[in-house]
Structure formats: structure tokens, C-alpha cells
Amino acid sequence: MTYAVTVDVHLARGAQELDALQREGVIFLLRKGLDSIEAIEGPDGMQVDLTDDFIAVHPEGALLKLFVDAPALEFAEDAAREVVAELLERSELLADWEITRCEVDLHPDLLQESLDAADGPDAPPADPAERARRHAEFEPAVSPSRLDEAEIEEMRTRLRSLAPSLRAFPPSAFGHDEKGTVGREAAEVAAGALVHAVDLLVDQLFTDLAGLEEEGPTVAESDAPFMILDDLPSQFALQYTVLFARRLIVTAITMTGRLAQPHFGELSCVAEELLMKFLLAQAEVTADLHGLLTDEVSAALEIFTATVCEDLDHEWLYKPATDALGVNDWFIPFNDDRQVHPYAANDGDDHA
């Protein structure tokens, strides 16, 4: 089974941030290292295959997405950690960097499939609760009632610290203005939850892509569970191909990237409207799971939804219709003032 493992690596504490030239050098070193690896030896000589990868470097480190064929989730995560640790150790320039996260974000059905696939004395326990306890880096969903005040406060602080990253929208976009509809803290928690949700959305799309590449050719013809693709209008499932998933990922990265820019503009196409819908839902879930979805935070998210979404016309796609748009039309800009990434806009076979 293919797992999409997210690995975060950061500079050593106290190190200066990377400039543009240094970031290009890091990409070169990581790319050279990953290209030299075809497979990793796991427990008892088991081979774990590295099938694909994605590298993004930022001023404070790098984000790697490794697609790993392994019999179970833990083997995939352990293999990914081993690979990245070895790459860092090989390079004198990266030797002091630290791995701060190495995990797979799994749909519950995928988790169960991983459990069922595991076998032998080294396999993880079948009970998901025990599995989570033993695997220290896997963070299961926790209901708010199980969180203590310290954990809630820690997440509140984290989300508020993320809020300034949403440069495109000031607190007023979440209802914190002279009218006093929403307090600053609630507006910052809502904004931070949205930023936090970006990682989750992109991770889930990459996981869906890996699953579709393995189990395709389309969502309708696959028995694999998907995190985002399964939540798209089901009447178009035969059109959800690998190329479509790639176009959706590029659109998601383009759209969420604009959130960190001074000017977001407007949602450019139907695909962006659907992705924003998923992003907002994930932000709400994030706040809820961490005991932070108060009435005021809910109001802040509702106000932001009204700010960023012109209408809910895309909802009609979920209703059966014989004259509905095909998915290629989802990537057409609404007007000449809005833009779609060239890769997403091109529906030709030259993508393959």
C-alpha cells in the first residue's frame, strides 16, 4: 500500500534563516539524495519502496512529502524518517538540522486497511488505541472532552501565533472591527485554524493522489477510500482521474498560497470554491477537536465565509443534473480578471 508521509525538517535552533540562494542549494542537496534512493530495507530485510517525492524549502527548513510502498503505516513512517535522517547526516551543511515531524495523515478506512495488512510479530497492534499509544509520533483525533486546560491553551496559543500568516485578511474579515462583533482572540483563533487547515488539506490531496495512482484509473472505478475526492460531487466520479487530482492539487497550492500574500483577490474558479469549502470545514474541525470552537469562533468563521465566498452556487453540483458542467470547466476562470494556474487550466494529454 502507498502512504504519503509528511516530513518536516528545521534548522538548528539559533541558526539564521535561509536566503533564496541557500534554499535553492538545499533543494539541490535533498533532490540529489532522494534520487539516489530506490528502496529502503525495513525490519527483517523487508523492502520498502520510495515511489515518489515532493520537496518544498522555506526560510526555516523544508517540507518533504515521500510516497512509500509499505505493508503498514508504521513501516512507512519509520522508513521515511530513516531516509531523511540519513540524507541530513550525509551533508555537512544539513547535519545539524532536526526532524520535527514524520507522519501519515490517514482516512479511518485507510488506517483500518493498514491494520489489516500488517502481519507477523513486528506488526503493530490491531487495536487502534493501543497502536496510537505505542507509536509516539502518531497524533489521533481527540475529542475536546479529553483535553485538559493546558492542552487547550497550548493549541490556542499556537493558532493565535499562526494568524499573522494569513496576510491577505485582517481581523476585520473575521468580524473583529469597530462594531465589536467578534473579539480579537476569537478572530485570531479562527484565522490560525484556517492556516493550520492548509497543511491538512494539501496533505490529504497528496494522499488521495497516491491512492488514485495505485488504485485508479478513476475514483468511480476504485475501491480505495479518499479524503477529499470522496467528498466531491459523486456524479462526476468517473471524471476524477490522476490528472484531475494533480490539477486540483496545483489549484489548492495556488489558492492557499494567496492567503499568505497581501492581496488574495477573489476565488477564481469552481475548483477554488470547492477547495475553500473543504478548507473552511477543516478549520472548523480543527478548532472543535481542540476545544476552541466557541460561539464566537464559529461566528468568526461564518463571517469569513461570507467575506471570501461570493455565493454558494457551487453547491448545486451536488444535486443530480443531466446538464451539469464537466470537471474541466471547474478550472475555467470566472472572468478575465481572475487567473488559474497554467497547469490546472490545461486539460490536455501533455500532462501525462
Short mmCIF file of N, CA and C in Angstrom, two decimals, residues 134-286:
data_model
loop_
_atom_site.label_atom_id
_atom_site.label_comp_id
_atom_site.label_asym_id
_atom_site.label_seq_id
_atom_site.Cartn_x
_atom_site.Cartn_y
_atom_site.Cartn_z
N ARG A 134 1.41 3.32 21.29
CA ARG A 134 2.76 2.82 21.09
C ARG A 134 3.55 3.62 20.07
N HIS A 135 2.83 4.20 19.14
CA HIS A 135 3.55 4.97 18.12
C HIS A 135 3.51 6.45 18.50
N ALA A 136 4.56 6.91 19.15
CA ALA A 136 4.55 8.22 19.80
C ALA A 136 4.29 9.37 18.86
N GLU A 137 4.63 9.22 17.58
CA GLU A 137 4.50 10.34 16.67
C GLU A 137 3.17 10.39 15.95
N PHE A 138 2.32 9.39 16.17
CA PHE A 138 1.00 9.42 15.55
C PHE A 138 0.04 10.13 16.47
N GLU A 139 -0.59 11.20 15.99
CA GLU A 139 -1.47 12.01 16.82
C GLU A 139 -2.91 11.76 16.44
N PRO A 140 -3.63 10.91 17.18
CA PRO A 140 -5.00 10.60 16.83
C PRO A 140 -5.93 11.75 17.14
N ALA A 141 -7.10 11.71 16.50
CA ALA A 141 -8.11 12.73 16.80
C ALA A 141 -8.57 12.56 18.25
N VAL A 142 -8.69 13.67 18.96
CA VAL A 142 -9.06 13.65 20.37
C VAL A 142 -10.29 14.52 20.55
N SER A 143 -11.27 14.01 21.24
CA SER A 143 -12.46 14.81 21.47
C SER A 143 -12.15 15.88 22.49
N PRO A 144 -12.80 17.05 22.40
CA PRO A 144 -12.49 18.15 23.30
C PRO A 144 -12.61 17.77 24.77
N SER A 145 -13.54 16.84 25.09
CA SER A 145 -13.76 16.48 26.48
C SER A 145 -12.55 15.79 27.09
N ARG A 146 -11.67 15.24 26.26
CA ARG A 146 -10.50 14.54 26.78
C ARG A 146 -9.29 15.45 26.89
N LEU A 147 -9.42 16.68 26.49
CA LEU A 147 -8.30 17.60 26.56
C LEU A 147 -8.32 18.34 27.90
N ASP A 148 -7.14 18.49 28.49
CA ASP A 148 -7.10 19.28 29.71
C ASP A 148 -6.86 20.74 29.34
N GLU A 149 -6.95 21.60 30.32
CA GLU A 149 -6.86 23.04 30.08
C GLU A 149 -5.51 23.43 29.49
N ALA A 150 -4.46 22.74 29.93
CA ALA A 150 -3.12 23.07 29.41
C ALA A 150 -3.03 22.78 27.93
N GLU A 151 -3.62 21.66 27.49
CA GLU A 151 -3.58 21.31 26.07
C GLU A 151 -4.40 22.28 25.24
N ILE A 152 -5.56 22.67 25.77
CA ILE A 152 -6.39 23.64 25.05
C ILE A 152 -5.67 24.97 24.94
N GLU A 153 -5.05 25.40 26.02
CA GLU A 153 -4.35 26.68 26.00
C GLU A 153 -3.15 26.64 25.06
N GLU A 154 -2.46 25.50 25.02
CA GLU A 154 -1.32 25.37 24.12
C GLU A 154 -1.75 25.51 22.66
N MET A 155 -2.87 24.87 22.31
CA MET A 155 -3.36 24.97 20.94
C MET A 155 -3.88 26.37 20.65
N ARG A 156 -4.53 26.98 21.64
CA ARG A 156 -4.99 28.35 21.45
C ARG A 156 -3.82 29.28 21.13
N THR A 157 -2.75 29.12 21.88
CA THR A 157 -1.56 29.94 21.65
C THR A 157 -0.97 29.67 20.28
N ARG A 158 -0.93 28.40 19.89
CA ARG A 158 -0.37 28.05 18.58
C ARG A 158 -1.20 28.66 17.45
N LEU A 159 -2.52 28.53 17.53
CA LEU A 159 -3.37 29.06 16.46
C LEU A 159 -3.27 30.58 16.38
N ARG A 160 -3.23 31.24 17.52
CA ARG A 160 -3.10 32.70 17.50
C ARG A 160 -1.76 33.13 16.92
N SER A 161 -0.73 32.31 17.13
CA SER A 161 0.58 32.65 16.57
C SER A 161 0.61 32.46 15.05
N LEU A 162 -0.28 31.60 14.54
CA LEU A 162 -0.36 31.38 13.10
C LEU A 162 -1.16 32.46 12.39
N ALA A 163 -2.02 33.15 13.11
CA ALA A 163 -2.93 34.12 12.50
C ALA A 163 -2.24 35.16 11.62
N PRO A 164 -1.10 35.73 12.02
CA PRO A 164 -0.45 36.74 11.16
C PRO A 164 -0.01 36.19 9.81
N SER A 165 0.12 34.86 9.68
CA SER A 165 0.50 34.28 8.39
C SER A 165 -0.59 34.50 7.34
N LEU A 166 -1.81 34.74 7.80
CA LEU A 166 -2.92 34.98 6.89
C LEU A 166 -2.92 36.45 6.51
N ARG A 167 -1.92 36.85 5.74
CA ARG A 167 -1.68 38.26 5.45
C ARG A 167 -2.78 38.87 4.59
N ALA A 168 -3.48 38.05 3.83
CA ALA A 168 -4.47 38.58 2.90
C ALA A 168 -5.71 39.12 3.60
N PHE A 169 -5.97 38.66 4.84
CA PHE A 169 -7.20 39.04 5.52
C PHE A 169 -6.91 39.54 6.93
N PRO A 170 -7.31 40.78 7.22
CA PRO A 170 -7.13 41.33 8.56
C PRO A 170 -8.17 40.77 9.52
N PRO A 171 -8.04 41.05 10.80
CA PRO A 171 -9.04 40.56 11.78
C PRO A 171 -10.47 40.97 11.44
N SER A 172 -10.62 42.10 10.76
CA SER A 172 -11.98 42.54 10.41
C SER A 172 -12.69 41.55 9.50
N ALA A 173 -11.92 40.78 8.72
CA ALA A 173 -12.54 39.78 7.85
C ALA A 173 -13.17 38.66 8.65
N PHE A 174 -12.80 38.57 9.95
CA PHE A 174 -13.38 37.58 10.85
C PHE A 174 -14.33 38.23 11.86
N GLY A 175 -14.68 39.49 11.62
CA GLY A 175 -15.67 40.14 12.47
C GLY A 175 -15.12 40.97 13.60
N HIS A 176 -13.78 41.11 13.67
CA HIS A 176 -13.21 41.94 14.72
C HIS A 176 -13.02 43.35 14.17
N ASP A 177 -14.00 44.18 14.41
CA ASP A 177 -13.97 45.56 13.91
C ASP A 177 -14.57 46.49 14.94
N GLU A 178 -14.85 47.71 14.50
CA GLU A 178 -15.36 48.72 15.43
C GLU A 178 -16.73 48.34 16.00
N LYS A 179 -17.44 47.45 15.32
CA LYS A 179 -18.74 47.02 15.82
C LYS A 179 -18.61 46.05 16.98
N GLY A 180 -17.42 45.49 17.13
CA GLY A 180 -17.19 44.58 18.24
C GLY A 180 -17.93 43.26 18.14
N THR A 181 -18.19 42.82 16.90
CA THR A 181 -18.93 41.57 16.72
C THR A 181 -18.17 40.37 17.28
N VAL A 182 -16.87 40.34 17.02
CA VAL A 182 -16.01 39.24 17.45
C VAL A 182 -14.78 39.82 18.13
N GLY A 183 -14.38 39.24 19.26
CA GLY A 183 -13.19 39.69 19.95
C GLY A 183 -11.92 39.32 19.20
N ARG A 184 -10.82 39.99 19.53
CA ARG A 184 -9.57 39.72 18.83
C ARG A 184 -9.13 38.28 19.00
N GLU A 185 -9.23 37.75 20.21
CA GLU A 185 -8.76 36.38 20.43
C GLU A 185 -9.52 35.39 19.55
N ALA A 186 -10.83 35.50 19.49
CA ALA A 186 -11.63 34.59 18.68
C ALA A 186 -11.29 34.74 17.21
N ALA A 187 -11.09 35.98 16.75
CA ALA A 187 -10.73 36.21 15.35
C ALA A 187 -9.38 35.58 15.04
N GLU A 188 -8.43 35.67 15.95
CA GLU A 188 -7.10 35.10 15.73
C GLU A 188 -7.13 33.58 15.78
N VAL A 189 -7.95 33.01 16.67
CA VAL A 189 -8.09 31.55 16.71
C VAL A 189 -8.67 31.04 15.39
N ALA A 190 -9.68 31.74 14.88
CA ALA A 190 -10.31 31.34 13.61
C ALA A 190 -9.31 31.46 12.46
N ALA A 191 -8.58 32.56 12.42
CA ALA A 191 -7.59 32.76 11.35
C ALA A 191 -6.48 31.71 11.45
N GLY A 192 -6.01 31.42 12.66
CA GLY A 192 -4.97 30.42 12.85
C GLY A 192 -5.45 29.02 12.47
N ALA A 193 -6.71 28.73 12.78
CA ALA A 193 -7.27 27.42 12.40
C ALA A 193 -7.30 27.28 10.89
N LEU A 194 -7.56 28.37 10.19
CA LEU A 194 -7.56 28.34 8.73
C LEU A 194 -6.15 28.06 8.19
N VAL A 195 -5.15 28.71 8.77
CA VAL A 195 -3.76 28.47 8.36
C VAL A 195 -3.38 27.02 8.65
N HIS A 196 -3.74 26.54 9.83
CA HIS A 196 -3.44 25.15 10.21
C HIS A 196 -4.11 24.18 9.24
N ALA A 197 -5.30 24.51 8.78
CA ALA A 197 -6.05 23.64 7.88
C ALA A 197 -5.40 23.52 6.51
N VAL A 198 -4.60 24.51 6.13
CA VAL A 198 -3.93 24.45 4.81
C VAL A 198 -3.06 23.21 4.71
N ASP A 199 -2.24 22.94 5.74
CA ASP A 199 -1.38 21.76 5.73
C ASP A 199 -2.21 20.49 5.59
N LEU A 200 -3.31 20.44 6.34
CA LEU A 200 -4.15 19.24 6.32
C LEU A 200 -4.77 19.03 4.95
N LEU A 201 -5.28 20.10 4.35
CA LEU A 201 -5.90 19.99 3.03
C LEU A 201 -4.91 19.50 1.99
N VAL A 202 -3.73 20.11 1.94
CA VAL A 202 -2.74 19.73 0.94
C VAL A 202 -2.25 18.31 1.18
N ASP A 203 -2.01 17.96 2.44
CA ASP A 203 -1.59 16.59 2.77
C ASP A 203 -2.62 15.57 2.30
N GLN A 204 -3.89 15.86 2.55
CA GLN A 204 -4.95 14.92 2.18
C GLN A 204 -5.06 14.78 0.66
N LEU A 205 -4.87 15.87 -0.05
CA LEU A 205 -4.91 15.80 -1.52
C LEU A 205 -3.76 14.95 -2.05
N PHE A 206 -2.57 15.11 -1.49
CA PHE A 206 -1.44 14.28 -1.92
C PHE A 206 -1.69 12.80 -1.62
N THR A 207 -2.29 12.53 -0.46
CA THR A 207 -2.61 11.14 -0.12
C THR A 207 -3.63 10.57 -1.10
N ASP A 208 -4.64 11.37 -1.44
CA ASP A 208 -5.63 10.93 -2.43
C ASP A 208 -4.98 10.64 -3.78
N LEU A 209 -4.06 11.51 -4.18
CA LEU A 209 -3.38 11.31 -5.45
C LEU A 209 -2.62 9.99 -5.46
N ALA A 210 -1.90 9.71 -4.38
CA ALA A 210 -1.14 8.46 -4.29
C ALA A 210 -2.07 7.25 -4.37
N GLY A 211 -3.20 7.33 -3.68
CA GLY A 211 -4.16 6.24 -3.72
C GLY A 211 -4.77 6.05 -5.09
N LEU A 212 -5.05 7.15 -5.78
CA LEU A 212 -5.65 7.07 -7.11
C LEU A 212 -4.65 6.53 -8.13
N GLU A 213 -3.38 6.92 -7.98
CA GLU A 213 -2.34 6.40 -8.89
C GLU A 213 -2.20 4.88 -8.74
N GLU A 214 -2.43 4.40 -7.53
CA GLU A 214 -2.27 2.96 -7.29
C GLU A 214 -3.54 2.18 -7.60
N GLU A 215 -4.71 2.76 -7.30
CA GLU A 215 -5.96 2.02 -7.37
C GLU A 215 -6.89 2.48 -8.49
N GLY A 216 -6.53 3.51 -9.26
CA GLY A 216 -7.39 4.12 -10.27
C GLY A 216 -7.94 3.15 -11.29
N PRO A 217 -8.32 3.62 -12.48
CA PRO A 217 -7.94 4.93 -13.05
C PRO A 217 -8.80 6.12 -12.62
N THR A 218 -10.00 5.85 -12.06
CA THR A 218 -10.85 6.95 -11.61
C THR A 218 -11.36 6.62 -10.21
N VAL A 219 -11.90 7.63 -9.55
CA VAL A 219 -12.47 7.40 -8.22
C VAL A 219 -13.65 6.43 -8.31
N ALA A 220 -14.46 6.55 -9.36
CA ALA A 220 -15.62 5.68 -9.52
C ALA A 220 -15.23 4.23 -9.69
N GLU A 221 -14.07 3.97 -10.26
CA GLU A 221 -13.62 2.60 -10.54
C GLU A 221 -12.65 2.08 -9.50
N SER A 222 -12.48 2.81 -8.42
CA SER A 222 -11.54 2.41 -7.37
C SER A 222 -12.29 2.06 -6.09
N ASP A 223 -11.79 1.06 -5.39
CA ASP A 223 -12.35 0.69 -4.09
C ASP A 223 -11.63 1.40 -2.95
N ALA A 224 -10.61 2.16 -3.28
CA ALA A 224 -9.83 2.85 -2.24
C ALA A 224 -10.64 4.00 -1.65
N PRO A 225 -10.51 4.26 -0.35
CA PRO A 225 -11.15 5.43 0.24
C PRO A 225 -10.31 6.68 0.00
N PHE A 226 -10.96 7.81 -0.18
CA PHE A 226 -10.26 9.06 -0.42
C PHE A 226 -10.75 10.11 0.58
N MET A 227 -9.85 11.01 0.95
CA MET A 227 -10.19 12.03 1.94
C MET A 227 -10.94 13.20 1.35
N ILE A 228 -10.45 13.71 0.24
CA ILE A 228 -11.07 14.87 -0.41
C ILE A 228 -11.89 14.45 -1.62
N LEU A 229 -11.34 13.59 -2.45
CA LEU A 229 -12.02 13.20 -3.68
C LEU A 229 -13.37 12.55 -3.41
N ASP A 230 -13.49 11.83 -2.29
CA ASP A 230 -14.77 11.21 -1.95
C ASP A 230 -15.81 12.24 -1.54
N ASP A 231 -15.37 13.44 -1.18
CA ASP A 231 -16.30 14.49 -0.76
C ASP A 231 -16.69 15.42 -1.89
N LEU A 232 -16.12 15.22 -3.06
CA LEU A 232 -16.54 15.97 -4.24
C LEU A 232 -17.86 15.40 -4.76
N PRO A 233 -18.59 16.15 -5.58
CA PRO A 233 -19.87 15.65 -6.11
C PRO A 233 -19.71 14.28 -6.75
N SER A 234 -20.45 13.30 -6.26
CA SER A 234 -20.26 11.91 -6.67
C SER A 234 -20.65 11.66 -8.13
N GLN A 235 -21.53 12.50 -8.69
CA GLN A 235 -21.97 12.25 -10.05
C GLN A 235 -20.85 12.42 -11.08
N PHE A 236 -19.72 13.04 -10.64
CA PHE A 236 -18.59 13.25 -11.56
C PHE A 236 -17.44 12.28 -11.29
N ALA A 237 -17.69 11.25 -10.48
CA ALA A 237 -16.59 10.40 -10.00
C ALA A 237 -15.82 9.73 -11.14
N LEU A 238 -16.47 9.47 -12.26
CA LEU A 238 -15.76 8.88 -13.40
C LEU A 238 -14.76 9.86 -14.02
N GLN A 239 -14.91 11.14 -13.73
CA GLN A 239 -14.02 12.16 -14.28
C GLN A 239 -12.87 12.50 -13.32
N TYR A 240 -12.90 11.91 -12.12
CA TYR A 240 -11.83 12.18 -11.15
C TYR A 240 -10.67 11.23 -11.42
N THR A 241 -9.80 11.64 -12.31
CA THR A 241 -8.64 10.86 -12.73
C THR A 241 -7.38 11.36 -12.01
N VAL A 242 -6.27 10.73 -12.29
CA VAL A 242 -4.99 11.18 -11.74
C VAL A 242 -4.69 12.60 -12.19
N LEU A 243 -4.92 12.88 -13.46
CA LEU A 243 -4.68 14.23 -13.97
C LEU A 243 -5.57 15.25 -13.27
N PHE A 244 -6.81 14.90 -13.06
CA PHE A 244 -7.72 15.80 -12.34
C PHE A 244 -7.19 16.07 -10.94
N ALA A 245 -6.75 15.01 -10.24
CA ALA A 245 -6.23 15.18 -8.88
C ALA A 245 -5.01 16.08 -8.86
N ARG A 246 -4.14 15.93 -9.86
CA ARG A 246 -2.96 16.80 -9.93
C ARG A 246 -3.36 18.25 -10.16
N ARG A 247 -4.32 18.46 -11.05
CA ARG A 247 -4.79 19.83 -11.31
C ARG A 247 -5.41 20.43 -10.05
N LEU A 248 -6.12 19.59 -9.29
CA LEU A 248 -6.74 20.07 -8.06
C LEU A 248 -5.68 20.46 -7.03
N ILE A 249 -4.61 19.67 -6.94
CA ILE A 249 -3.53 19.97 -6.01
C ILE A 249 -2.86 21.30 -6.37
N VAL A 250 -2.56 21.48 -7.65
CA VAL A 250 -1.93 22.73 -8.08
C VAL A 250 -2.85 23.92 -7.77
N THR A 251 -4.14 23.75 -7.99
CA THR A 251 -5.10 24.81 -7.68
C THR A 251 -5.14 25.10 -6.19
N ALA A 252 -5.09 24.04 -5.38
CA ALA A 252 -5.11 24.22 -3.92
C ALA A 252 -3.87 24.96 -3.44
N ILE A 253 -2.70 24.61 -3.98
CA ILE A 253 -1.46 25.27 -3.58
C ILE A 253 -1.48 26.73 -4.02
N THR A 254 -1.98 26.99 -5.22
CA THR A 254 -2.06 28.37 -5.71
C THR A 254 -3.01 29.19 -4.84
N MET A 255 -4.18 28.64 -4.56
CA MET A 255 -5.18 29.37 -3.78
C MET A 255 -4.71 29.63 -2.35
N THR A 256 -4.21 28.59 -1.68
CA THR A 256 -3.77 28.76 -0.30
C THR A 256 -2.53 29.63 -0.21
N GLY A 257 -1.70 29.61 -1.25
CA GLY A 257 -0.52 30.49 -1.28
C GLY A 257 -0.93 31.95 -1.28
N ARG A 258 -2.05 32.27 -1.93
CA ARG A 258 -2.51 33.66 -1.97
C ARG A 258 -2.97 34.14 -0.60
N LEU A 259 -3.33 33.21 0.28
CA LEU A 259 -3.74 33.61 1.63
C LEU A 259 -2.58 34.26 2.39
N ALA A 260 -1.36 33.89 2.03
CA ALA A 260 -0.18 34.43 2.70
C ALA A 260 0.35 35.68 2.01
N GLN A 261 -0.31 36.12 0.96
CA GLN A 261 0.09 37.33 0.24
C GLN A 261 -0.77 38.51 0.68
N PRO A 262 -0.30 39.73 0.46
CA PRO A 262 -1.09 40.90 0.89
C PRO A 262 -2.46 40.99 0.26
N HIS A 263 -2.60 40.49 -0.98
CA HIS A 263 -3.88 40.60 -1.68
C HIS A 263 -4.32 39.24 -2.18
N PHE A 264 -5.42 38.75 -1.65
CA PHE A 264 -5.94 37.44 -2.05
C PHE A 264 -6.74 37.54 -3.35
N GLY A 265 -7.41 38.64 -3.54
CA GLY A 265 -8.29 38.76 -4.69
C GLY A 265 -9.59 38.02 -4.44
N GLU A 266 -10.09 37.34 -5.46
CA GLU A 266 -11.33 36.60 -5.35
C GLU A 266 -11.11 35.16 -5.79
N LEU A 267 -12.00 34.28 -5.37
CA LEU A 267 -11.92 32.90 -5.83
C LEU A 267 -12.06 32.90 -7.34
N SER A 268 -11.17 32.17 -8.01
CA SER A 268 -11.04 32.33 -9.46
C SER A 268 -11.90 31.38 -10.27
N CYS A 269 -12.30 30.24 -9.70
CA CYS A 269 -12.99 29.23 -10.49
C CYS A 269 -13.77 28.31 -9.56
N VAL A 270 -14.54 27.40 -10.15
CA VAL A 270 -15.34 26.47 -9.36
C VAL A 270 -14.45 25.58 -8.48
N ALA A 271 -13.32 25.15 -9.03
CA ALA A 271 -12.42 24.30 -8.23
C ALA A 271 -11.96 25.02 -6.97
N GLU A 272 -11.65 26.30 -7.06
CA GLU A 272 -11.25 27.06 -5.88
C GLU A 272 -12.41 27.19 -4.89
N GLU A 273 -13.62 27.34 -5.39
CA GLU A 273 -14.77 27.42 -4.50
C GLU A 273 -14.93 26.13 -3.70
N LEU A 274 -14.78 25.00 -4.37
CA LEU A 274 -14.89 23.72 -3.68
C LEU A 274 -13.76 23.53 -2.67
N LEU A 275 -12.55 23.89 -3.05
CA LEU A 275 -11.41 23.76 -2.15
C LEU A 275 -11.55 24.66 -0.93
N MET A 276 -12.06 25.87 -1.12
CA MET A 276 -12.28 26.76 0.01
C MET A 276 -13.33 26.19 0.94
N LYS A 277 -14.32 25.55 0.39
CA LYS A 277 -15.35 24.88 1.20
C LYS A 277 -14.70 23.83 2.11
N PHE A 278 -13.80 23.01 1.54
CA PHE A 278 -13.12 21.99 2.33
C PHE A 278 -12.18 22.62 3.36
N LEU A 279 -11.51 23.69 2.98
CA LEU A 279 -10.58 24.36 3.88
C LEU A 279 -11.31 24.92 5.10
N LEU A 280 -12.44 25.55 4.86
CA LEU A 280 -13.21 26.12 5.96
C LEU A 280 -13.75 25.02 6.87
N ALA A 281 -14.19 23.93 6.28
CA ALA A 281 -14.69 22.82 7.09
C ALA A 281 -13.58 22.25 7.97
N GLN A 282 -12.37 22.13 7.40
CA GLN A 282 -11.25 21.61 8.17
C GLN A 282 -10.85 22.56 9.28
N ALA A 283 -10.93 23.86 9.02
CA ALA A 283 -10.62 24.84 10.06
C ALA A 283 -11.59 24.71 11.23
N GLU A 284 -12.86 24.52 10.91
CA GLU A 284 -13.86 24.36 11.97
C GLU A 284 -13.61 23.09 12.77
N VAL A 285 -13.28 22.00 12.07
CA VAL A 285 -12.99 20.74 12.76
C VAL A 285 -11.76 20.89 13.65
N THR A 286 -10.74 21.60 13.17
CA THR A 286 -9.53 21.80 13.96
C THR A 286 -9.85 22.50 15.27
#
